Amino acid sequence: MEIERRTLIAAAPLLAAGSACAQGRGRTLGYAIVGLGGYGLGRIIPEFKNCTRSRLAAVVSGDPAKAKKVADEHGLGADAIYSYDDFDRIRDNPDVDIVYVCLPNSMHAEYTIRAARAGKHVMCEKPMAISVAECEAMIAACKAANRKLMIGYRCHFEATNIAAMRLAKSADTGKIRYVRSEHGFNAGDPTAWRLKRALSGGGSLMDMGIYSLQAARYMTGEEPIAVTARESTDRTDPRFREVEDMIDWTLEFPSGAIAGCQSMYSANQNRILLMGTRGRVELEPATRYEGNRLWTGRDGREQEVSPPPGPGKTQFAGQLDHLSACVQDGGTPIVSGEEGLRDMRIIEAIYRSAREGRTIRLA
Ligand code: NAD
C-alpha cells in the first residue's frame, strides 16, 4: 500500500494544478450542445451543475419539441434553440463560446467546421471523425478561425486513469513491457446508427476500440511504430451486415513494449492491464462513467488503489472545464484535434492491416 501512496502523493501537485485551474476565474463559458441523444442530453447536459467554468447556453436539435423541453428545463429562451438547418446563426449568439458536437460520427466533421466558421471553439466527441482526411479538415478549419479544438477523451480527466498513468511511469512498476486492453458491449438494435457504416464509419473499433487504443498510447506514453490486426465478424448476424464485430490488434512501440488491444460488439468488457518489469497495474472496469477500479501487484491484483480526486468533480466536468480554462487562459487542450488525428491514422492502419492480412508500419 505504501508504494501506491508514495506514487500518488508524487502526482498530487499536478492534480491540484488541474483543480486550481478548474476553480474558475471570471465568467463561465457558454456551451451549445449539438445532438440531444444519449450522450449529449443524458450525460453531458446534467454535468454543467458540476462545472465551475462552464454552463449550458444553447441546444441544437432536429426535434423542436425536445429542444424546447430541454431549454425550458435549463432556463434557456427560444433564442438559445437551433435546428441543424439554422445552426450557422449561432455565430450571432455571443452567449455561446463553445460548440460541443455529440452527433453520430459521420457528422462530426461537418458540425465542427461549421462551428469554427461561426467563430466558436469546439469540443468534438470521439471518434473525432470517420477518416484522416476529415480530421485534417477539422484541424485546418479551427486553425483558420483561430479557435480551439478538443476531443471528448474523458478518460484523461478520470481519477482512476490519471492515477494509473502515474503508476505506469513509476519506479515501482518499472519499464512497461506489455499493455492489454479490451473494450466492448453487446450491441442491440440492428438499425442503430452505430451499426450503419455511413453514419459510424466502422464498427466496434470506432466506438469502443478507440478506448483500448487510447489506453495503449496514454499508458505507455509512446506512439506505435507498427500494427498487425485481424477481424472476426459473423456477417450472417443482422447487426453486422455493414460493420465489424470483433477486431484484435497488436501495436509495437519504439521501446520494445507491445500492446494487445481488442474491441467487440458481442460481449461486455472493459479492461486495461499494464505489465511492467517490477509490477503490474490493472483497471477493471477501466473506462466507465463511474465505478472504475484500480489494482497493483506483482503476480495479480494484490492491492486495490484509491485514486486521489481528478481535476473536476467528475470526469465530465473536468473535461468541460478544461476546454473553458484553455479558452480563458490561452492554453492548448491536453486532448487536442491533433490527438484525435493520431488515433484516426492508427485506426485506418488497423483496418488496413486486417483487410490486407499484414503488418502495417506507421511513419
Ligand atoms: P445517440 O444515438 O444517443 O444520439 C445521437 C443524436 O444525434 C440524437 O439526438 C439524434 O437525434 C441525432 N442525430 C442527428 N442526425 C442523426 C442521424 N442522421 N442519425 C442518427 N442520429 C442523428 O448517440 P450517442 O450515444 O449520444 O452518441 C453521439 C456521439 O457521442 C458519438 O460520436 C459517440 O461516439 C459519442 N459518445 C461518446 C461517449 C463517451 O463516453 N465519450 C459515450 C457515448 C457516445
Short mmCIF file of N, CA and C in Angstrom, two decimals, residues 185-323:
data_model
loop_
_atom_site.label_atom_id
_atom_site.label_comp_id
_atom_site.label_asym_id
_atom_site.label_seq_id
_atom_site.Cartn_x
_atom_site.Cartn_y
_atom_site.Cartn_z
N PHE A 185 -19.25 -4.00 -25.90
CA PHE A 185 -20.56 -4.24 -25.32
C PHE A 185 -21.39 -5.02 -26.32
N ASN A 186 -22.49 -5.54 -25.84
CA ASN A 186 -23.33 -6.35 -26.70
C ASN A 186 -24.30 -5.43 -27.43
N ALA A 187 -24.05 -5.20 -28.71
CA ALA A 187 -24.89 -4.27 -29.48
C ALA A 187 -26.28 -4.87 -29.65
N GLY A 188 -27.30 -4.00 -29.61
CA GLY A 188 -28.67 -4.49 -29.70
C GLY A 188 -29.28 -4.27 -31.07
N ASP A 189 -30.07 -3.23 -31.17
CA ASP A 189 -30.87 -2.89 -32.35
C ASP A 189 -30.05 -2.82 -33.65
N PRO A 190 -30.29 -3.73 -34.60
CA PRO A 190 -29.51 -3.72 -35.85
C PRO A 190 -29.69 -2.45 -36.68
N THR A 191 -30.75 -1.65 -36.37
CA THR A 191 -30.97 -0.42 -37.17
C THR A 191 -30.27 0.79 -36.54
N ALA A 192 -29.62 0.62 -35.40
CA ALA A 192 -28.96 1.75 -34.73
C ALA A 192 -27.87 2.35 -35.62
N TRP A 193 -27.65 3.67 -35.51
CA TRP A 193 -26.67 4.33 -36.38
C TRP A 193 -25.27 3.75 -36.19
N ARG A 194 -24.96 3.26 -35.00
CA ARG A 194 -23.62 2.69 -34.75
C ARG A 194 -23.33 1.49 -35.66
N LEU A 195 -24.39 0.85 -36.14
CA LEU A 195 -24.21 -0.35 -36.98
C LEU A 195 -24.39 -0.04 -38.46
N LYS A 196 -24.54 1.28 -38.77
CA LYS A 196 -24.66 1.73 -40.17
C LYS A 196 -23.35 2.42 -40.55
N ARG A 197 -22.67 1.83 -41.51
CA ARG A 197 -21.33 2.33 -41.84
C ARG A 197 -21.32 3.81 -42.23
N ALA A 198 -22.34 4.26 -42.99
CA ALA A 198 -22.33 5.65 -43.46
C ALA A 198 -22.36 6.63 -42.28
N LEU A 199 -22.95 6.24 -41.17
CA LEU A 199 -23.04 7.14 -40.01
C LEU A 199 -21.92 6.91 -38.99
N SER A 200 -21.46 5.66 -38.87
CA SER A 200 -20.49 5.32 -37.82
C SER A 200 -19.06 5.32 -38.33
N GLY A 201 -18.89 5.02 -39.62
CA GLY A 201 -17.54 4.92 -40.18
C GLY A 201 -16.89 3.57 -39.92
N GLY A 202 -17.51 2.73 -39.09
CA GLY A 202 -16.94 1.43 -38.76
C GLY A 202 -17.64 0.87 -37.54
N GLY A 203 -17.24 -0.29 -37.10
CA GLY A 203 -17.93 -0.96 -36.00
C GLY A 203 -17.30 -0.74 -34.64
N SER A 204 -17.04 -1.83 -33.93
CA SER A 204 -16.61 -1.71 -32.53
C SER A 204 -15.32 -0.92 -32.38
N LEU A 205 -14.46 -0.97 -33.39
CA LEU A 205 -13.18 -0.23 -33.28
C LEU A 205 -13.42 1.26 -33.14
N MET A 206 -14.31 1.81 -33.98
CA MET A 206 -14.57 3.25 -33.95
C MET A 206 -15.20 3.68 -32.62
N ASP A 207 -16.01 2.80 -32.06
CA ASP A 207 -16.80 3.17 -30.88
C ASP A 207 -16.09 2.83 -29.56
N MET A 208 -15.67 1.57 -29.44
CA MET A 208 -15.10 1.09 -28.17
C MET A 208 -13.60 0.80 -28.27
N GLY A 209 -13.17 0.33 -29.44
CA GLY A 209 -11.75 0.04 -29.61
C GLY A 209 -10.88 1.28 -29.43
N ILE A 210 -11.47 2.42 -29.67
CA ILE A 210 -10.71 3.67 -29.52
C ILE A 210 -10.27 3.86 -28.05
N TYR A 211 -11.03 3.30 -27.11
CA TYR A 211 -10.61 3.35 -25.69
C TYR A 211 -9.39 2.45 -25.48
N SER A 212 -9.39 1.27 -26.11
CA SER A 212 -8.24 0.36 -25.99
C SER A 212 -7.00 1.01 -26.61
N LEU A 213 -7.19 1.62 -27.77
CA LEU A 213 -6.09 2.29 -28.47
C LEU A 213 -5.55 3.46 -27.65
N GLN A 214 -6.47 4.30 -27.18
CA GLN A 214 -6.06 5.43 -26.34
C GLN A 214 -5.27 4.93 -25.12
N ALA A 215 -5.80 3.89 -24.46
CA ALA A 215 -5.15 3.38 -23.25
C ALA A 215 -3.73 2.93 -23.56
N ALA A 216 -3.56 2.24 -24.68
CA ALA A 216 -2.21 1.76 -25.04
C ALA A 216 -1.27 2.95 -25.21
N ARG A 217 -1.78 4.04 -25.78
CA ARG A 217 -0.94 5.22 -26.01
C ARG A 217 -0.71 6.02 -24.74
N TYR A 218 -1.78 6.27 -23.95
CA TYR A 218 -1.53 7.13 -22.78
C TYR A 218 -0.88 6.38 -21.62
N MET A 219 -0.99 5.07 -21.61
CA MET A 219 -0.31 4.33 -20.54
C MET A 219 1.18 4.15 -20.84
N THR A 220 1.52 3.91 -22.11
CA THR A 220 2.95 3.78 -22.45
C THR A 220 3.60 5.15 -22.64
N GLY A 221 2.79 6.15 -23.03
CA GLY A 221 3.35 7.47 -23.35
C GLY A 221 4.14 7.44 -24.65
N GLU A 222 3.89 6.39 -25.48
CA GLU A 222 4.64 6.25 -26.73
C GLU A 222 3.69 6.21 -27.92
N GLU A 223 4.26 6.46 -29.11
CA GLU A 223 3.49 6.33 -30.35
C GLU A 223 3.87 5.02 -31.03
N PRO A 224 2.88 4.24 -31.46
CA PRO A 224 3.21 2.94 -32.08
C PRO A 224 3.93 3.09 -33.41
N ILE A 225 4.78 2.10 -33.71
CA ILE A 225 5.52 2.14 -34.99
C ILE A 225 5.01 1.10 -35.97
N ALA A 226 4.20 0.15 -35.47
CA ALA A 226 3.65 -0.87 -36.38
C ALA A 226 2.39 -1.46 -35.77
N VAL A 227 1.51 -1.92 -36.66
CA VAL A 227 0.26 -2.54 -36.20
C VAL A 227 -0.05 -3.78 -37.03
N THR A 228 -0.54 -4.82 -36.33
CA THR A 228 -0.97 -6.05 -37.00
C THR A 228 -2.36 -6.39 -36.46
N ALA A 229 -3.34 -6.54 -37.35
CA ALA A 229 -4.72 -6.71 -36.88
C ALA A 229 -5.42 -7.85 -37.59
N ARG A 230 -6.43 -8.40 -36.91
CA ARG A 230 -7.32 -9.34 -37.59
C ARG A 230 -8.73 -9.15 -37.05
N GLU A 231 -9.68 -9.45 -37.92
CA GLU A 231 -11.08 -9.20 -37.59
C GLU A 231 -11.85 -10.51 -37.59
N SER A 232 -12.86 -10.60 -36.72
CA SER A 232 -13.74 -11.77 -36.74
C SER A 232 -15.18 -11.29 -36.59
N THR A 233 -15.96 -11.45 -37.66
CA THR A 233 -17.34 -10.95 -37.68
C THR A 233 -18.23 -12.00 -38.32
N ASP A 234 -19.35 -12.27 -37.68
CA ASP A 234 -20.35 -13.17 -38.27
C ASP A 234 -21.26 -12.31 -39.15
N ARG A 235 -21.03 -12.35 -40.45
CA ARG A 235 -21.79 -11.48 -41.36
C ARG A 235 -23.23 -11.94 -41.55
N THR A 236 -23.59 -13.11 -41.00
CA THR A 236 -24.99 -13.51 -41.09
C THR A 236 -25.80 -12.89 -39.94
N ASP A 237 -25.10 -12.37 -38.93
CA ASP A 237 -25.77 -11.68 -37.81
C ASP A 237 -26.29 -10.34 -38.34
N PRO A 238 -27.60 -10.07 -38.23
CA PRO A 238 -28.16 -8.84 -38.83
C PRO A 238 -27.52 -7.56 -38.29
N ARG A 239 -26.88 -7.63 -37.12
CA ARG A 239 -26.23 -6.43 -36.58
C ARG A 239 -24.95 -6.08 -37.34
N PHE A 240 -24.36 -7.11 -37.98
CA PHE A 240 -23.01 -6.91 -38.54
C PHE A 240 -22.96 -7.02 -40.05
N ARG A 241 -24.04 -6.53 -40.71
CA ARG A 241 -24.04 -6.57 -42.18
C ARG A 241 -23.09 -5.51 -42.72
N GLU A 242 -22.93 -4.39 -41.97
CA GLU A 242 -22.16 -3.26 -42.51
C GLU A 242 -20.86 -2.99 -41.77
N VAL A 243 -20.81 -3.38 -40.48
CA VAL A 243 -19.63 -3.02 -39.68
C VAL A 243 -19.07 -4.25 -38.97
N GLU A 244 -17.81 -4.14 -38.52
CA GLU A 244 -17.19 -5.29 -37.85
C GLU A 244 -17.71 -5.47 -36.43
N ASP A 245 -17.71 -6.73 -35.99
CA ASP A 245 -17.98 -7.05 -34.59
C ASP A 245 -16.66 -6.98 -33.82
N MET A 246 -15.83 -8.03 -33.98
CA MET A 246 -14.61 -8.11 -33.16
C MET A 246 -13.38 -7.81 -33.99
N ILE A 247 -12.51 -7.02 -33.41
CA ILE A 247 -11.23 -6.74 -34.07
C ILE A 247 -10.15 -6.76 -32.98
N ASP A 248 -9.04 -7.38 -33.32
CA ASP A 248 -7.95 -7.58 -32.36
C ASP A 248 -6.68 -7.06 -33.04
N TRP A 249 -5.90 -6.26 -32.32
CA TRP A 249 -4.70 -5.73 -32.97
C TRP A 249 -3.55 -5.60 -31.99
N THR A 250 -2.35 -5.70 -32.55
CA THR A 250 -1.13 -5.59 -31.76
C THR A 250 -0.37 -4.35 -32.20
N LEU A 251 0.02 -3.54 -31.23
CA LEU A 251 0.82 -2.35 -31.52
C LEU A 251 2.24 -2.58 -31.03
N GLU A 252 3.21 -2.17 -31.83
CA GLU A 252 4.61 -2.23 -31.41
C GLU A 252 5.08 -0.81 -31.14
N PHE A 253 5.77 -0.63 -30.00
CA PHE A 253 6.24 0.70 -29.62
C PHE A 253 7.77 0.78 -29.71
N PRO A 254 8.31 2.00 -29.86
CA PRO A 254 9.76 2.14 -30.03
C PRO A 254 10.57 1.52 -28.88
N SER A 255 10.05 1.54 -27.65
CA SER A 255 10.80 0.99 -26.51
C SER A 255 10.87 -0.52 -26.54
N GLY A 256 10.09 -1.14 -27.43
CA GLY A 256 10.00 -2.60 -27.42
C GLY A 256 8.73 -3.09 -26.74
N ALA A 257 8.00 -2.16 -26.11
CA ALA A 257 6.72 -2.55 -25.49
C ALA A 257 5.74 -2.98 -26.59
N ILE A 258 4.85 -3.89 -26.20
CA ILE A 258 3.82 -4.39 -27.11
C ILE A 258 2.46 -4.13 -26.46
N ALA A 259 1.48 -3.72 -27.24
CA ALA A 259 0.11 -3.62 -26.72
C ALA A 259 -0.79 -4.56 -27.51
N GLY A 260 -1.51 -5.39 -26.78
CA GLY A 260 -2.51 -6.26 -27.41
C GLY A 260 -3.88 -5.65 -27.11
N CYS A 261 -4.57 -5.21 -28.14
CA CYS A 261 -5.84 -4.49 -27.94
C CYS A 261 -6.97 -5.21 -28.67
N GLN A 262 -8.17 -4.96 -28.18
CA GLN A 262 -9.30 -5.63 -28.80
C GLN A 262 -10.56 -4.84 -28.53
N SER A 263 -11.53 -4.98 -29.46
CA SER A 263 -12.86 -4.44 -29.20
C SER A 263 -13.88 -5.37 -29.83
N MET A 264 -15.08 -5.35 -29.27
CA MET A 264 -16.15 -6.17 -29.85
C MET A 264 -17.51 -5.60 -29.52
N TYR A 265 -18.48 -6.00 -30.36
CA TYR A 265 -19.87 -5.58 -30.19
C TYR A 265 -20.73 -6.78 -29.81
N SER A 266 -20.08 -7.87 -29.33
CA SER A 266 -20.88 -9.04 -28.98
C SER A 266 -20.60 -9.54 -27.57
N ALA A 267 -19.94 -8.73 -26.74
CA ALA A 267 -19.76 -9.07 -25.32
C ALA A 267 -19.39 -7.80 -24.56
N ASN A 268 -19.72 -7.80 -23.27
CA ASN A 268 -19.36 -6.65 -22.43
C ASN A 268 -17.96 -6.85 -21.86
N GLN A 269 -17.09 -5.90 -22.07
CA GLN A 269 -15.76 -5.97 -21.47
C GLN A 269 -15.17 -4.57 -21.40
N ASN A 270 -14.35 -4.35 -20.38
CA ASN A 270 -13.84 -3.01 -20.13
C ASN A 270 -12.62 -3.14 -19.21
N ARG A 271 -11.43 -3.23 -19.81
CA ARG A 271 -10.27 -3.63 -19.01
C ARG A 271 -8.98 -3.06 -19.58
N ILE A 272 -8.07 -2.70 -18.69
CA ILE A 272 -6.71 -2.31 -19.09
C ILE A 272 -5.74 -3.02 -18.14
N LEU A 273 -4.72 -3.64 -18.67
CA LEU A 273 -3.68 -4.29 -17.86
C LEU A 273 -2.32 -3.82 -18.34
N LEU A 274 -1.48 -3.36 -17.40
CA LEU A 274 -0.11 -2.96 -17.74
C LEU A 274 0.85 -3.89 -17.04
N MET A 275 1.80 -4.45 -17.77
CA MET A 275 2.81 -5.30 -17.17
C MET A 275 4.15 -4.57 -17.25
N GLY A 276 4.69 -4.22 -16.08
CA GLY A 276 6.00 -3.59 -16.02
C GLY A 276 7.03 -4.59 -15.54
N THR A 277 8.31 -4.20 -15.61
CA THR A 277 9.37 -5.13 -15.21
C THR A 277 9.36 -5.36 -13.70
N ARG A 278 8.72 -4.46 -12.94
CA ARG A 278 8.71 -4.63 -11.48
C ARG A 278 7.32 -4.90 -10.90
N GLY A 279 6.29 -4.54 -11.68
CA GLY A 279 4.95 -4.75 -11.14
C GLY A 279 3.90 -4.54 -12.20
N ARG A 280 2.66 -4.83 -11.83
CA ARG A 280 1.57 -4.67 -12.79
C ARG A 280 0.51 -3.71 -12.26
N VAL A 281 -0.22 -3.12 -13.19
CA VAL A 281 -1.29 -2.18 -12.87
C VAL A 281 -2.51 -2.66 -13.65
N GLU A 282 -3.63 -2.78 -12.98
CA GLU A 282 -4.80 -3.32 -13.67
C GLU A 282 -6.03 -2.49 -13.34
N LEU A 283 -6.83 -2.22 -14.36
CA LEU A 283 -8.08 -1.46 -14.17
C LEU A 283 -9.25 -2.28 -14.73
N GLU A 284 -10.27 -2.49 -13.91
CA GLU A 284 -11.48 -3.17 -14.39
C GLU A 284 -12.64 -2.88 -13.44
N PRO A 285 -13.76 -2.29 -13.89
CA PRO A 285 -13.83 -1.65 -15.19
C PRO A 285 -12.82 -0.50 -15.27
N ALA A 286 -12.43 -0.18 -16.48
CA ALA A 286 -11.33 0.77 -16.65
C ALA A 286 -11.80 2.15 -17.08
N THR A 287 -12.79 2.19 -17.96
CA THR A 287 -13.12 3.48 -18.60
C THR A 287 -14.61 3.78 -18.57
N ARG A 288 -15.29 3.25 -17.57
CA ARG A 288 -16.73 3.51 -17.48
C ARG A 288 -16.97 4.93 -16.95
N TYR A 289 -18.25 5.32 -16.96
CA TYR A 289 -18.62 6.65 -16.46
C TYR A 289 -18.35 6.76 -14.96
N GLU A 290 -18.64 5.65 -14.25
CA GLU A 290 -18.41 5.60 -12.79
C GLU A 290 -17.92 4.21 -12.42
N GLY A 291 -17.38 4.11 -11.22
CA GLY A 291 -17.10 2.79 -10.65
C GLY A 291 -15.85 2.10 -11.17
N ASN A 292 -14.94 2.84 -11.80
CA ASN A 292 -13.70 2.22 -12.27
C ASN A 292 -12.84 1.82 -11.08
N ARG A 293 -12.10 0.71 -11.22
CA ARG A 293 -11.29 0.21 -10.10
C ARG A 293 -9.86 -0.08 -10.57
N LEU A 294 -8.96 0.07 -9.63
CA LEU A 294 -7.52 0.01 -9.95
C LEU A 294 -6.79 -0.88 -8.94
N TRP A 295 -5.95 -1.76 -9.45
CA TRP A 295 -5.14 -2.62 -8.57
C TRP A 295 -3.67 -2.59 -9.01
N THR A 296 -2.80 -2.85 -8.05
CA THR A 296 -1.39 -3.10 -8.38
C THR A 296 -1.00 -4.46 -7.79
N GLY A 297 0.13 -4.96 -8.23
CA GLY A 297 0.61 -6.23 -7.67
C GLY A 297 1.80 -6.71 -8.45
N ARG A 298 2.38 -7.81 -7.98
CA ARG A 298 3.49 -8.42 -8.72
C ARG A 298 2.99 -9.59 -9.56
N ASP A 299 2.07 -10.36 -8.98
CA ASP A 299 1.58 -11.55 -9.69
C ASP A 299 0.11 -11.44 -10.05
N GLY A 300 -0.59 -10.49 -9.45
CA GLY A 300 -2.03 -10.40 -9.69
C GLY A 300 -2.57 -9.15 -9.03
N ARG A 301 -3.86 -9.15 -8.72
CA ARG A 301 -4.50 -7.99 -8.09
C ARG A 301 -4.23 -8.04 -6.59
N GLU A 302 -3.08 -7.55 -6.18
CA GLU A 302 -2.72 -7.68 -4.77
C GLU A 302 -3.22 -6.53 -3.92
N GLN A 303 -3.16 -5.31 -4.46
CA GLN A 303 -3.58 -4.15 -3.67
C GLN A 303 -4.53 -3.29 -4.49
N GLU A 304 -5.69 -2.99 -3.91
CA GLU A 304 -6.57 -2.05 -4.61
C GLU A 304 -6.16 -0.63 -4.24
N VAL A 305 -6.11 0.24 -5.22
CA VAL A 305 -5.64 1.61 -5.01
C VAL A 305 -6.83 2.56 -5.07
N SER A 306 -6.92 3.46 -4.08
CA SER A 306 -7.95 4.51 -4.13
C SER A 306 -7.32 5.74 -4.73
N PRO A 307 -7.72 6.14 -5.93
CA PRO A 307 -7.05 7.29 -6.54
C PRO A 307 -7.42 8.60 -5.87
N PRO A 308 -6.51 9.57 -5.86
CA PRO A 308 -6.89 10.91 -5.40
C PRO A 308 -7.90 11.51 -6.37
N PRO A 309 -8.64 12.53 -5.94
CA PRO A 309 -9.64 13.12 -6.84
C PRO A 309 -9.01 13.61 -8.14
N GLY A 310 -9.78 13.56 -9.22
CA GLY A 310 -9.32 14.08 -10.51
C GLY A 310 -9.46 15.59 -10.56
N PRO A 311 -9.23 16.19 -11.72
CA PRO A 311 -9.24 17.66 -11.81
C PRO A 311 -10.63 18.28 -11.68
N GLY A 312 -11.69 17.53 -11.90
CA GLY A 312 -13.05 18.07 -11.78
C GLY A 312 -13.85 17.25 -10.79
N LYS A 313 -15.04 17.74 -10.49
CA LYS A 313 -15.90 16.99 -9.57
C LYS A 313 -16.21 15.61 -10.15
N THR A 314 -16.37 15.55 -11.49
CA THR A 314 -16.50 14.29 -12.22
C THR A 314 -15.59 14.40 -13.43
N GLN A 315 -15.37 13.26 -14.13
CA GLN A 315 -14.53 13.32 -15.34
C GLN A 315 -15.15 14.24 -16.39
N PHE A 316 -16.48 14.26 -16.46
CA PHE A 316 -17.17 15.07 -17.48
C PHE A 316 -17.00 16.56 -17.17
N ALA A 317 -17.16 16.91 -15.90
CA ALA A 317 -16.99 18.31 -15.50
C ALA A 317 -15.54 18.73 -15.71
N GLY A 318 -14.61 17.85 -15.38
CA GLY A 318 -13.19 18.15 -15.58
C GLY A 318 -12.90 18.42 -17.05
N GLN A 319 -13.51 17.62 -17.91
CA GLN A 319 -13.30 17.77 -19.36
C GLN A 319 -13.89 19.09 -19.86
N LEU A 320 -15.13 19.38 -19.46
CA LEU A 320 -15.78 20.62 -19.91
C LEU A 320 -15.01 21.84 -19.42
N ASP A 321 -14.63 21.81 -18.14
CA ASP A 321 -13.92 22.97 -17.58
C ASP A 321 -12.50 23.11 -18.14
N HIS A 322 -11.91 22.00 -18.55
CA HIS A 322 -10.56 22.09 -19.13
C HIS A 322 -10.59 22.93 -20.41
N LEU A 323 -11.56 22.66 -21.29
CA LEU A 323 -11.61 23.46 -22.52
C LEU A 323 -11.94 24.92 -22.20
#
